[in-house]
Amino acid sequence: MSRYLRNTWYPLTWSSNVERSLKRHTVIEEDIVVYRKVNGEVAALSDACPHRLAPLSIGRLIGDSIECGYHGMTFDCSGQCEKIPGQRRIPSNLQVRSYPVTENMGMVWIWMGDEEKADKSKVFDLKEFHDPKYSYVLGDALHVDANYLNLADNLCDPSHVAFVHQSTLSNKEHGEVPVHHERLEDRVVTWRWINDSPLIPVFKGLVDFGGNVDRWHYYHYFAPSVAMIDFGSAPTGTGAEQGNRDNCIQMFACHFITPIDERTCIQHWLCVKNIPSDPEKDAKLLAGLRMAFDEDKAVLQAIQKNEDKLVDFKRVRIAIDVSTVKMRQMLQEMIEEEQLESIPFTEVV
Amino acid sequence: MSRYLRNTWYPLTWSSNVERSLKRHTVIEEDIVVYRKVNGEVAALSDACPHRLAPLSIGRLIGDSIECGYHGMTFDCSGQCEKIPGQRRIPSNLQVRSYPVTENMGMVWIWMGDEEKADKSKVFDLKEFHDPKYSYVLGDALHVDANYLNLADNLCDPSHVAFVHQSTLSNKEHGEVPVHHERLEDRVVTWRWINDSPLIPVFKGLVDFGGNVDRWHYYHYFAPSVAMIDFGSAPTGTGAEQGNRDNCIQMFACHFITPIDERTCIQHWLCVKNIPSDPEKDAKLLAGLRMAFDEDKAVLQAIQKNEDKLVDFKRVRIAIDVSTVKMRQMLQEMIEEEQLESIPFTEVV
Amino acid sequence: MSRYLRNTWYPLTWSSNVERSLKRHTVIEEDIVVYRKVNGEVAALSDACPHRLAPLSIGRLIGDSIECGYHGMTFDCSGQCEKIPGQRRIPSNLQVRSYPVTENMGMVWIWMGDEEKADKSKVFDLKEFHDPKYSYVLGDALHVDANYLNLADNLCDPSHVAFVHQSTLSNKEHGEVPVHHERLEDRVVTWRWINDSPLIPVFKGLVDFGGNVDRWHYYHYFAPSVAMIDFGSAPTGTGAEQGNRDNCIQMFACHFITPIDERTCIQHWLCVKNIPSDPEKDAKLLAGLRMAFDEDKAVLQAIQKNEDKLVDFKRVRIAIDVSTVKMRQMLQEMIEEEQLESIPFTEVV
C-alpha cells in the first residue's frame, strides 16, 4: 500500500520560483520538471526522457515544449512526444506523464493522482490572504531532513510550544494549559486559550496593549500537507474567548509541506496578519518566525536520526497526542479510501 | 552471471602514471596494486595481503617485491609469497593474484581473466598512433559516475552530437542526417556523412578550406572498452565520401574505458590527427575536446541518477538505437561465450 | 547471537568530558545521554524519549533530571518518568533505560548488560596509575573507522611494530625476535624481549643509559576492551629479563576501546611511566605515541575498507597470529557463556 495520498493538491514551490526555464522538483519520490509556459501558466512533466532516462530538466525549453538534451526527442507541455530525431513515425502513446498544476496563495500546487479528479477549486485557500484588510509575509522553503508526518504532528501540537519555543512563541509557564481538539469533515482542529498572560516575544514591537492579554492558538490541519495556525491576542478582559476580538492582533501561519521522500520534506511557510505591511516590523516578524521554525527543524531532524536507528522501538502514547493521532488516522483513512476507489469494479456473480 | 567480460585487455591507466611506487587502481570492482619493476615493466597484484587484508599499496616496494605494511609479509611480482615474519616455512601456494599487463598507445592494459588466454598481440592498437605522419595529444582520465555501458552507448551514437555538443563537435541543423551501422567480427561500426556544411567548431583554427566541407564520423566500438572515432572533413566537392581524402583534416579520438563498478568508470581519451604537433593548436584542440567530453559526462551522470531511482522503468527504443543495441548484444554474447568456456567439460554418457 | 559482550565495563569517555550538561555517546550501537549529577556522580540514560524518540541529549538538565526538549516529559537519573505535561497519571513502568557507570583511571566506564551483575570493583585498574612513584599522561580519544576487534588484534600483536612503527616504537631489524603468549584466567598475555639493542625512538631524550639496552614488551589483553602494554628497557647486562629492573625505564600504555558499531570504535589511550612528570618531556612522549597510534589507525582503516568489500575472503593464518586467535577465542567464549546464562531456566521433566 502506498504511503502517500495521491489525489490531493501538494504544494510544489513558490510561484516566484517558476520561470521560463526548466527546474527539477521532487514530490512523493517522483522527479518532476517544472516551467512556465509562454502564456504564463505552469507546466509539470515527469523528469525522465522515456528513451534513455536523461532528465528533461537538463534539456531545452523551446516554446512550451522540452527538447531532451541527449538526443533531441521533444515533448509538448501535455507530455506528448512531438519529435523523434532520426525517424518520422511518432507513436501517439509515446508520452511522459504530465501533472495538473494550479496556483494560489503565492504557491504552485501539483496533483499527483488521477488527473480526472483534479479540481482546481479545491486547492487550499485562506480568504484573508486576499483580503486588503490583512497583509502577509512570505517565509522560507525550509528543507527538513525528517518524515513529513513528523512535521505534520508538530503542526497540530500546541504542547511542544512551551518547550521548543520559549524564546519566540511561548514561555514555559504555559505547558499545562488544557488543549482541545475536534475532527471536522476536512481537517483536525486543535486549540487552546492562554488567558491573562504577557504578550509572546514575536508579538512584541508589533502591538502594545498596555498589559496582559488573552491568547489563542487554533491549529487547523488539512491532511496531508497543509497546516494553518490561527493565533492571536487581545487585551485581557475584553472577551476575546467569548468571541469579541475587535481589538486584537491575529496571525495565520500557513505551512505547506511537500513530502520529498520518507526522510525529507520541504516546509514552505507564510504568515497572514491583521496589521499593515511595514518593512521594519515585517522583517522582525519574519526573523522571529524563522527562529521558531528552525527550532522545530532541529528537533525533527534529531528525531529522524533516532527513528532510522530504532526501527522497532515502541513509542508510548500520552494524553497530548490526541490531535496527532486523529490527524494520522484521518490521513490513513484517506489513503485507504483512495486505494479502494482505484480497484476496478468487478461484478460479483 | 558476471556482468563484466573478463578475458579482455582493459585499459588501466596512463603509462606515465606508473612509477617506482605503489598505487591502487580498481577495475571491474577488483582493487589492484600497480607499480613499475626495476626493469621498467609494469606489475599488477591483487591489493590485499591474504593475511589480514591490509592493502599492499600501503606497503613498501623493495626491488620488485612488496612488503606488507602491517606485518612484513613479502610477495614477489608474480604474487608468490617469499617471506613471512616469524616463521620459516612458506607455503608454495601462498600467493596473491597477479594480473597480466602490457603497454600500448601510452596506456597500461590489464587482463582480468584467464592468464593463459592473455595474448599481448591482441591489445587494441591504432597504427596511425605510431605513424610519424600523424601526431597525437593525450587527453584526460575522466572520472564518470555512470555505468560504463552508458558511456559506451554514447561512443557509438552519432545522434547525440547535434544536441549535446552544439558548441564543439556539431551544430544542431544536422540532427537528421542518416546514420549507418554494421557489426563486424570484432566491432560495431556506426557512421554518417554530413556534406556541404561549415567546419565544426573544434576544427576551426586548425585548417581553413575556404568554404564548406564534407564531414564524416565513423564510430568503431570494440566491446567492452575501446571506442575509436574516425572523424574528419574535406572540401566539399573533392569526393571525400567516394574515397578521395588527400586534402583533409582527420582525427581519431580514442576512448579507453575502465569500468570501476556498476556506477563508475574512467574514460581515458587521446586524439591522433593528421596535422603536426603545435603547442598552441594542440592546447586549443585539447580544450575543445575536453569541453565536449565534459558535456557527455554531465548528461551521463544525470542519467545514472535517474536509473538508480527508476529501476523498473521501461525505456522506449527508437530508430537511432540500432548501433547501441548491436554493441550491447555483441558484448552480451562475448560474456556468455566466455562463461560457457569456463564450465568444465563433462562427457555425457 | 549478539556480536558484543554485554556484561562488561566498557570505557565510555574521559571523566573530564562529563560535565553538568547533556552529551550523546554511542556504545555497541546504543545511543546514551551522559551527564554529571549535582553530587558529582555520572548518570547515563538511553538517549531517546519514549514518547516521540527525541534525543534526551537535546533536552534540558534540571537538577539530576532531564526534561525532554520536545514536550517536556521529565526523567530522573534512574530513568523513571516523573512528569508528563498535560496529564497527572504517570505509569510507574514508564522509564528509559539507565546504565550503571563508574569512574577509574580518568575514565567513565559503562555497564551495557544485566544491571544486577554490575560490580564496580571489577572495573579495570592499573595500580601504578595511583602510585606516586609513577606519573602519567592522558592521550587522545582516537576515532578509528575500523571494527574494534581489528584494533584489539593490533594491541596484542608485537609483530606489527617493526613494520608499522619504524620511526617511533621500533626499528625494522627486530621483526624476527620470538614472541611468547599465554592465556590466563582474565587475559591473553603476549611478550617478547629484544636484548642488546639501541634505545627505541620514543625513549630517546627521556633516559640515557649510555649504551644498548634489553627491551621488553608485554601485551596484556583483557577482552573485550582493555589493552595494557608494559614496555621498558634496562641497560644490557644488568639482568632485566631475569627480573632485575631496578635501573630501567618502564611504561604502561593503556588502551581503552569503545566499540561504536561494526565499523567504528574509539581508542582512548594513556601512558603511565616510572619517570616524573615534566611538561617538556611529557609533550615529547605524547607526540611520539600519538604518531605511533595514528600509524596504526591508518593501517586499520585501510583494512576495514578492504574487509567491507572482500566479504568472503579467506584469510591465511600464520605463526604470529597465535595471540590474536586466542584473544578472539576468549571473547567468543565469554559472549557464548553470557548468552547461555541469559536463557531462562526450565526444569526438564
Tab-separated table of N, CA and C in Angstrom, chain A residues 194-309:
chain	number	residue	atom	x	y	z
A	194	ILE	N	-4.745	30.740	26.340
A	194	ILE	CA	-3.884	31.074	27.474
A	194	ILE	C	-4.234	32.511	27.843
A	195	ASN	N	-5.018	32.640	28.907
A	195	ASN	CA	-5.570	33.954	29.245
A	195	ASN	C	-4.755	34.668	30.309
A	196	ASP	N	-4.878	35.984	30.285
A	196	ASP	CA	-4.237	36.835	31.303
A	196	ASP	C	-2.743	36.544	31.419
A	197	SER	N	-2.097	36.682	30.310
A	197	SER	CA	-0.683	36.298	30.224
A	197	SER	C	0.069	37.383	29.451
A	198	PRO	N	1.388	37.528	29.644
A	198	PRO	CA	2.116	38.576	28.901
A	198	PRO	C	2.116	38.284	27.398
A	199	LEU	N	2.341	39.315	26.620
A	199	LEU	CA	2.459	39.181	25.176
A	199	LEU	C	3.632	38.238	24.847
A	200	ILE	N	3.462	37.366	23.839
A	200	ILE	CA	4.585	36.473	23.482
A	200	ILE	C	5.662	37.245	22.719
A	201	PRO	N	6.884	36.745	22.751
A	201	PRO	CA	8.007	37.504	22.163
A	201	PRO	C	7.771	37.976	20.729
A	202	VAL	N	7.242	37.112	19.828
A	202	VAL	CA	7.146	37.574	18.428
A	202	VAL	C	6.134	38.695	18.226
A	203	PHE	N	5.215	38.876	19.163
A	203	PHE	CA	4.257	39.976	19.029
A	203	PHE	C	4.810	41.304	19.541
A	204	LYS	N	5.859	41.209	20.337
A	204	LYS	CA	6.367	42.436	20.947
A	204	LYS	C	6.899	43.386	19.876
A	205	GLY	N	6.601	44.645	20.005
A	205	GLY	CA	7.041	45.607	18.999
A	205	GLY	C	6.019	45.769	17.884
A	206	LEU	N	5.099	44.799	17.773
A	206	LEU	CA	4.057	44.902	16.738
A	206	LEU	C	2.809	45.576	17.290
A	207	VAL	N	2.457	45.213	18.514
A	207	VAL	CA	1.341	45.872	19.188
A	207	VAL	C	1.731	46.072	20.646
A	208	ASP	N	0.993	46.933	21.296
A	208	ASP	CA	1.189	47.114	22.732
A	208	ASP	C	-0.170	47.370	23.345
A	209	PHE	N	-0.677	46.385	24.083
A	209	PHE	CA	-1.998	46.544	24.693
A	209	PHE	C	-1.896	47.108	26.108
A	210	GLY	N	-0.704	47.436	26.538
A	210	GLY	CA	-0.522	48.065	27.839
A	210	GLY	C	-0.750	47.144	29.017
A	211	GLY	N	-0.781	45.832	28.788
A	211	GLY	CA	-0.978	44.905	29.911
A	211	GLY	C	-1.097	43.489	29.404
A	212	ASN	N	-1.606	42.603	30.234
A	212	ASN	CA	-1.732	41.198	29.856
A	212	ASN	C	-2.775	40.994	28.771
A	213	VAL	N	-2.657	39.832	28.122
A	213	VAL	CA	-3.576	39.530	27.021
A	213	VAL	C	-4.171	38.140	27.203
A	214	ASP	N	-5.272	37.918	26.498
A	214	ASP	CA	-5.818	36.573	26.327
A	214	ASP	C	-5.323	36.092	24.963
A	215	ARG	N	-4.730	34.912	24.953
A	215	ARG	CA	-4.056	34.456	23.737
A	215	ARG	C	-4.681	33.155	23.267
A	216	TRP	N	-4.897	33.030	21.954
A	216	TRP	CA	-5.433	31.779	21.411
A	216	TRP	C	-4.490	31.189	20.355
A	217	HIS	N	-4.589	29.890	20.239
A	217	HIS	CA	-3.900	29.152	19.173
A	217	HIS	C	-4.876	28.121	18.629
A	218	TYR	N	-5.248	28.275	17.374
A	218	TYR	CA	-6.075	27.256	16.707
A	218	TYR	C	-5.242	26.629	15.599
A	219	TYR	N	-4.994	25.314	15.715
A	219	TYR	CA	-4.209	24.596	14.718
A	219	TYR	C	-5.175	23.843	13.810
A	220	HIS	N	-5.256	24.260	12.559
A	220	HIS	CA	-6.103	23.560	11.588
A	220	HIS	C	-5.196	22.714	10.716
A	221	TYR	N	-5.391	21.410	10.756
A	221	TYR	CA	-4.559	20.567	9.884
A	221	TYR	C	-5.415	19.905	8.819
A	222	PHE	N	-5.117	20.239	7.558
A	222	PHE	CA	-5.790	19.645	6.415
A	222	PHE	C	-4.834	18.592	5.836
A	223	ALA	N	-5.103	17.329	6.142
A	223	ALA	CA	-4.200	16.281	5.685
A	223	ALA	C	-4.210	16.229	4.158
A	224	PRO	N	-3.078	15.932	3.522
A	224	PRO	CA	-1.825	15.586	4.171
A	224	PRO	C	-0.844	16.729	4.343
A	225	SER	N	-1.096	17.887	3.761
A	225	SER	CA	0.028	18.783	3.515
A	225	SER	C	-0.130	20.222	3.951
A	226	VAL	N	-1.273	20.570	4.535
A	226	VAL	CA	-1.473	21.977	4.876
A	226	VAL	C	-1.795	22.147	6.354
A	227	ALA	N	-1.043	23.001	7.005
A	227	ALA	CA	-1.353	23.402	8.374
A	227	ALA	C	-1.596	24.902	8.367
A	228	MET	N	-2.656	25.326	9.031
A	228	MET	CA	-2.914	26.750	9.149
A	228	MET	C	-3.142	27.020	10.631
A	229	ILE	N	-2.293	27.857	11.194
A	229	ILE	CA	-2.372	28.127	12.619
A	229	ILE	C	-2.849	29.557	12.814
A	230	ASP	N	-4.017	29.655	13.395
A	230	ASP	CA	-4.623	30.941	13.693
A	230	ASP	C	-4.254	31.267	15.137
A	231	PHE	N	-3.408	32.280	15.323
A	231	PHE	CA	-3.037	32.627	16.698
A	231	PHE	C	-3.067	34.142	16.857
A	232	GLY	N	-3.445	34.548	18.071
A	232	GLY	CA	-3.547	35.972	18.286
A	232	GLY	C	-3.776	36.303	19.753
A	233	SER	N	-3.904	37.568	20.016
A	233	SER	CA	-4.058	38.033	21.393
A	233	SER	C	-4.922	39.290	21.422
A	234	ALA	N	-5.682	39.381	22.506
A	234	ALA	CA	-6.481	40.584	22.747
A	234	ALA	C	-6.331	40.945	24.228
A	235	PRO	N	-6.542	42.237	24.545
A	235	PRO	CA	-6.373	42.636	25.962
A	235	PRO	C	-7.250	41.795	26.878
A	236	THR	N	-6.672	41.368	27.995
A	236	THR	CA	-7.397	40.559	28.960
A	236	THR	C	-8.634	41.307	29.442
A	237	GLY	N	-9.746	40.588	29.479
A	237	GLY	CA	-10.975	41.172	29.996
A	237	GLY	C	-11.855	41.772	28.927
A	238	THR	N	-11.392	41.718	27.668
A	238	THR	CA	-12.246	42.290	26.606
A	238	THR	C	-13.092	41.212	25.946
A	239	GLY	N	-13.025	39.979	26.456
A	239	GLY	CA	-13.943	38.943	25.995
A	239	GLY	C	-13.529	38.242	24.720
A	240	ALA	N	-12.246	38.128	24.484
A	240	ALA	CA	-11.788	37.504	23.239
A	240	ALA	C	-12.258	36.061	23.147
A	241	GLU	N	-12.133	35.305	24.237
A	241	GLU	CA	-12.519	33.893	24.176
A	241	GLU	C	-14.008	33.746	23.903
A	242	GLN	N	-14.782	34.765	24.322
A	242	GLN	CA	-16.218	34.694	24.080
A	242	GLN	C	-16.582	35.206	22.679
A	243	GLY	N	-15.592	35.666	21.921
A	243	GLY	CA	-15.864	35.996	20.529
A	243	GLY	C	-15.632	37.461	20.176
A	244	ASN	N	-15.410	38.312	21.130
A	244	ASN	CA	-15.175	39.715	20.842
A	244	ASN	C	-13.673	39.947	20.598
A	245	ARG	N	-13.300	40.017	19.347
A	245	ARG	CA	-11.881	40.215	19.056
A	245	ARG	C	-11.676	41.468	18.209
A	246	ASP	N	-12.449	42.495	18.491
A	246	ASP	CA	-12.341	43.719	17.693
A	246	ASP	C	-10.970	44.359	17.840
A	247	ASN	N	-10.480	44.361	19.055
A	247	ASN	CA	-9.155	44.928	19.286
A	247	ASN	C	-8.186	43.792	19.575
A	248	CYS	N	-7.562	43.330	18.524
A	248	CYS	CA	-6.662	42.184	18.717
A	248	CYS	C	-5.575	42.189	17.658
A	249	ILE	N	-4.523	41.393	17.920
A	249	ILE	CA	-3.562	41.058	16.870
A	249	ILE	C	-3.822	39.607	16.499
A	250	GLN	N	-3.890	39.339	15.185
A	250	GLN	CA	-4.200	37.986	14.734
A	250	GLN	C	-3.277	37.616	13.570
A	251	MET	N	-2.796	36.408	13.623
A	251	MET	CA	-1.948	35.927	12.526
A	251	MET	C	-2.421	34.548	12.103
A	252	PHE	N	-2.226	34.281	10.811
A	252	PHE	CA	-2.465	32.942	10.277
A	252	PHE	C	-1.137	32.442	9.712
A	253	ALA	N	-0.500	31.547	10.443
A	253	ALA	CA	0.748	30.965	9.930
A	253	ALA	C	0.365	29.765	9.070
A	254	CYS	N	0.686	29.844	7.795
A	254	CYS	CA	0.349	28.755	6.873
A	254	CYS	C	1.606	27.975	6.549
A	255	HIS	N	1.497	26.662	6.711
A	255	HIS	CA	2.626	25.776	6.402
A	255	HIS	C	2.194	24.824	5.312
A	256	PHE	N	2.912	24.834	4.214
A	256	PHE	CA	2.593	23.975	3.073
A	256	PHE	C	3.733	22.972	2.944
A	257	ILE	N	3.443	21.710	3.217
A	257	ILE	CA	4.509	20.710	3.321
A	257	ILE	C	4.581	19.858	2.060
A	258	THR	N	5.737	19.811	1.452
A	258	THR	CA	5.981	18.956	0.302
A	258	THR	C	6.757	17.725	0.761
A	259	PRO	N	6.129	16.534	0.752
A	259	PRO	CA	6.899	15.334	1.083
A	259	PRO	C	7.822	15.005	-0.089
A	260	ILE	N	9.095	14.879	0.176
A	260	ILE	CA	10.037	14.505	-0.890
A	260	ILE	C	10.227	12.995	-0.883
A	261	ASP	N	10.587	12.465	0.255
A	261	ASP	CA	10.621	11.005	0.420
A	261	ASP	C	10.376	10.713	1.893
A	262	GLU	N	10.632	9.494	2.306
A	262	GLU	CA	10.300	9.094	3.680
A	262	GLU	C	11.119	9.851	4.728
A	263	ARG	N	12.194	10.475	4.312
A	263	ARG	CA	13.090	11.111	5.272
A	263	ARG	C	13.309	12.597	5.014
A	264	THR	N	12.580	13.138	4.056
A	264	THR	CA	12.857	14.514	3.655
A	264	THR	C	11.562	15.211	3.255
A	265	CYS	N	11.444	16.467	3.641
A	265	CYS	CA	10.309	17.255	3.159
A	265	CYS	C	10.727	18.713	3.084
A	266	ILE	N	9.892	19.492	2.413
A	266	ILE	CA	10.118	20.933	2.365
A	266	ILE	C	8.929	21.612	3.036
A	267	GLN	N	9.256	22.536	3.921
A	267	GLN	CA	8.225	23.273	4.655
A	267	GLN	C	8.209	24.705	4.140
A	268	HIS	N	7.204	25.004	3.302
A	268	HIS	CA	7.013	26.386	2.866
A	268	HIS	C	6.105	27.052	3.889
A	269	TRP	N	6.472	28.210	4.340
A	269	TRP	CA	5.578	28.889	5.280
A	269	TRP	C	5.430	30.372	4.931
A	270	LEU	N	4.267	30.867	5.278
A	270	LEU	CA	3.997	32.297	5.128
A	270	LEU	C	3.071	32.711	6.269
A	271	CYS	N	2.933	34.001	6.471
A	271	CYS	CA	2.159	34.477	7.612
A	271	CYS	C	1.258	35.636	7.176
A	272	VAL	N	-0.041	35.429	7.330
A	272	VAL	CA	-1.045	36.467	7.050
A	272	VAL	C	-1.385	37.125	8.388
A	273	LYS	N	-1.578	38.445	8.392
A	273	LYS	CA	-1.762	39.128	9.680
A	273	LYS	C	-2.694	40.329	9.525
A	274	ASN	N	-3.334	40.699	10.606
A	274	ASN	CA	-4.296	41.821	10.555
A	274	ASN	C	-3.633	43.149	10.906
A	275	ILE	N	-2.358	43.252	10.618
A	275	ILE	CA	-1.675	44.542	10.781
A	275	ILE	C	-1.032	44.868	9.437
A	276	PRO	N	-0.906	46.165	9.135
A	276	PRO	CA	-0.448	46.519	7.790
A	276	PRO	C	1.021	46.158	7.556
A	277	SER	N	1.357	46.049	6.290
A	277	SER	CA	2.757	45.836	5.919
A	277	SER	C	3.607	46.973	6.433
A	278	ASP	N	4.779	46.632	6.902
A	278	ASP	CA	5.723	47.636	7.378
A	278	ASP	C	7.095	46.975	7.281
A	279	PRO	N	7.956	47.528	6.450
A	279	PRO	CA	9.219	46.822	6.174
A	279	PRO	C	9.966	46.407	7.436
A	280	GLU	N	10.065	47.305	8.386
A	280	GLU	CA	10.862	47.010	9.569
A	280	GLU	C	10.187	45.948	10.445
A	281	LYS	N	8.860	46.151	10.679
A	281	LYS	CA	8.142	45.196	11.524
A	281	LYS	C	8.034	43.833	10.841
A	282	ASP	N	7.823	43.846	9.522
A	282	ASP	CA	7.735	42.574	8.801
A	282	ASP	C	9.062	41.802	8.911
A	283	ALA	N	10.156	42.523	8.788
A	283	ALA	CA	11.461	41.864	8.876
A	283	ALA	C	11.655	41.259	10.261
A	284	LYS	N	11.218	41.987	11.271
A	284	LYS	CA	11.346	41.500	12.642
A	284	LYS	C	10.466	40.254	12.851
A	285	LEU	N	9.255	40.318	12.303
A	285	LEU	CA	8.344	39.177	12.428
A	285	LEU	C	8.922	37.950	11.718
A	286	LEU	N	9.394	38.165	10.498
A	286	LEU	CA	9.999	37.064	9.744
A	286	LEU	C	11.150	36.447	10.526
A	287	ALA	N	11.983	37.296	11.101
A	287	ALA	CA	13.143	36.781	11.842
A	287	ALA	C	12.695	35.949	13.041
A	288	GLY	N	11.656	36.417	13.731
A	288	GLY	CA	11.159	35.682	14.888
A	288	GLY	C	10.573	34.334	14.492
A	289	LEU	N	9.753	34.326	13.433
A	289	LEU	CA	9.148	33.071	12.985
A	289	LEU	C	10.225	32.117	12.461
A	290	ARG	N	11.160	32.668	11.723
A	290	ARG	CA	12.247	31.854	11.176
A	290	ARG	C	12.991	31.149	12.318
A	291	MET	N	13.255	31.888	13.372
A	291	MET	CA	13.942	31.285	14.516
A	291	MET	C	13.105	30.137	15.088
A	292	ALA	N	11.793	30.371	15.208
A	292	ALA	CA	10.919	29.341	15.779
A	292	ALA	C	10.910	28.082	14.907
A	293	PHE	N	10.759	28.252	13.593
A	293	PHE	CA	10.636	27.075	12.736
A	293	PHE	C	11.982	26.353	12.601
A	294	ASP	N	13.055	27.096	12.727
A	294	ASP	CA	14.362	26.432	12.764
A	294	ASP	C	14.523	25.610	14.042
A	295	GLU	N	13.915	26.078	15.137
A	295	GLU	CA	13.934	25.283	16.381
A	295	GLU	C	13.217	23.950	16.166
A	296	ASP	N	12.053	23.991	15.507
A	296	ASP	CA	11.342	22.745	15.199
A	296	ASP	C	12.188	21.834	14.307
A	297	LYS	N	12.775	22.439	13.297
A	297	LYS	CA	13.576	21.652	12.350
A	297	LYS	C	14.683	20.878	13.069
A	298	ALA	N	15.355	21.539	14.004
A	298	ALA	CA	16.450	20.867	14.725
A	298	ALA	C	15.922	19.654	15.485
A	299	VAL	N	14.782	19.816	16.147
A	299	VAL	CA	14.206	18.696	16.904
A	299	VAL	C	13.783	17.574	15.954
A	300	LEU	N	13.102	17.933	14.880
A	300	LEU	CA	12.565	16.913	13.970
A	300	LEU	C	13.686	16.127	13.299
A	301	GLN	N	14.769	16.801	12.980
A	301	GLN	CA	15.879	16.099	12.341
A	301	GLN	C	16.574	15.149	13.320
A	302	ALA	N	16.668	15.562	14.571
A	302	ALA	CA	17.267	14.678	15.581
A	302	ALA	C	16.377	13.447	15.799
A	303	ILE	N	15.068	13.656	15.802
A	303	ILE	CA	14.140	12.529	15.937
A	303	ILE	C	14.284	11.583	14.757
A	304	GLN	N	14.392	12.128	13.547
A	304	GLN	CA	14.500	11.269	12.365
A	304	GLN	C	15.703	10.333	12.486
A	305	LYS	N	16.809	10.862	12.959
A	305	LYS	CA	18.012	10.015	13.110
A	305	LYS	C	17.752	8.892	14.108
A	306	ASN	N	17.106	9.200	15.209
A	306	ASN	CA	16.774	8.144	16.171
A	306	ASN	C	15.794	7.145	15.564
A	307	GLU	N	14.816	7.630	14.812
A	307	GLU	CA	13.851	6.710	14.185
A	307	GLU	C	14.536	5.777	13.190
A	308	ASP	N	15.480	6.314	12.445
A	308	ASP	CA	16.188	5.479	11.473
A	308	ASP	C	16.900	4.316	12.169
A	309	LYS	N	17.344	4.567	13.377
A	309	LYS	CA	18.140	3.563	14.082
A	309	LYS	C	17.259	2.638	14.922
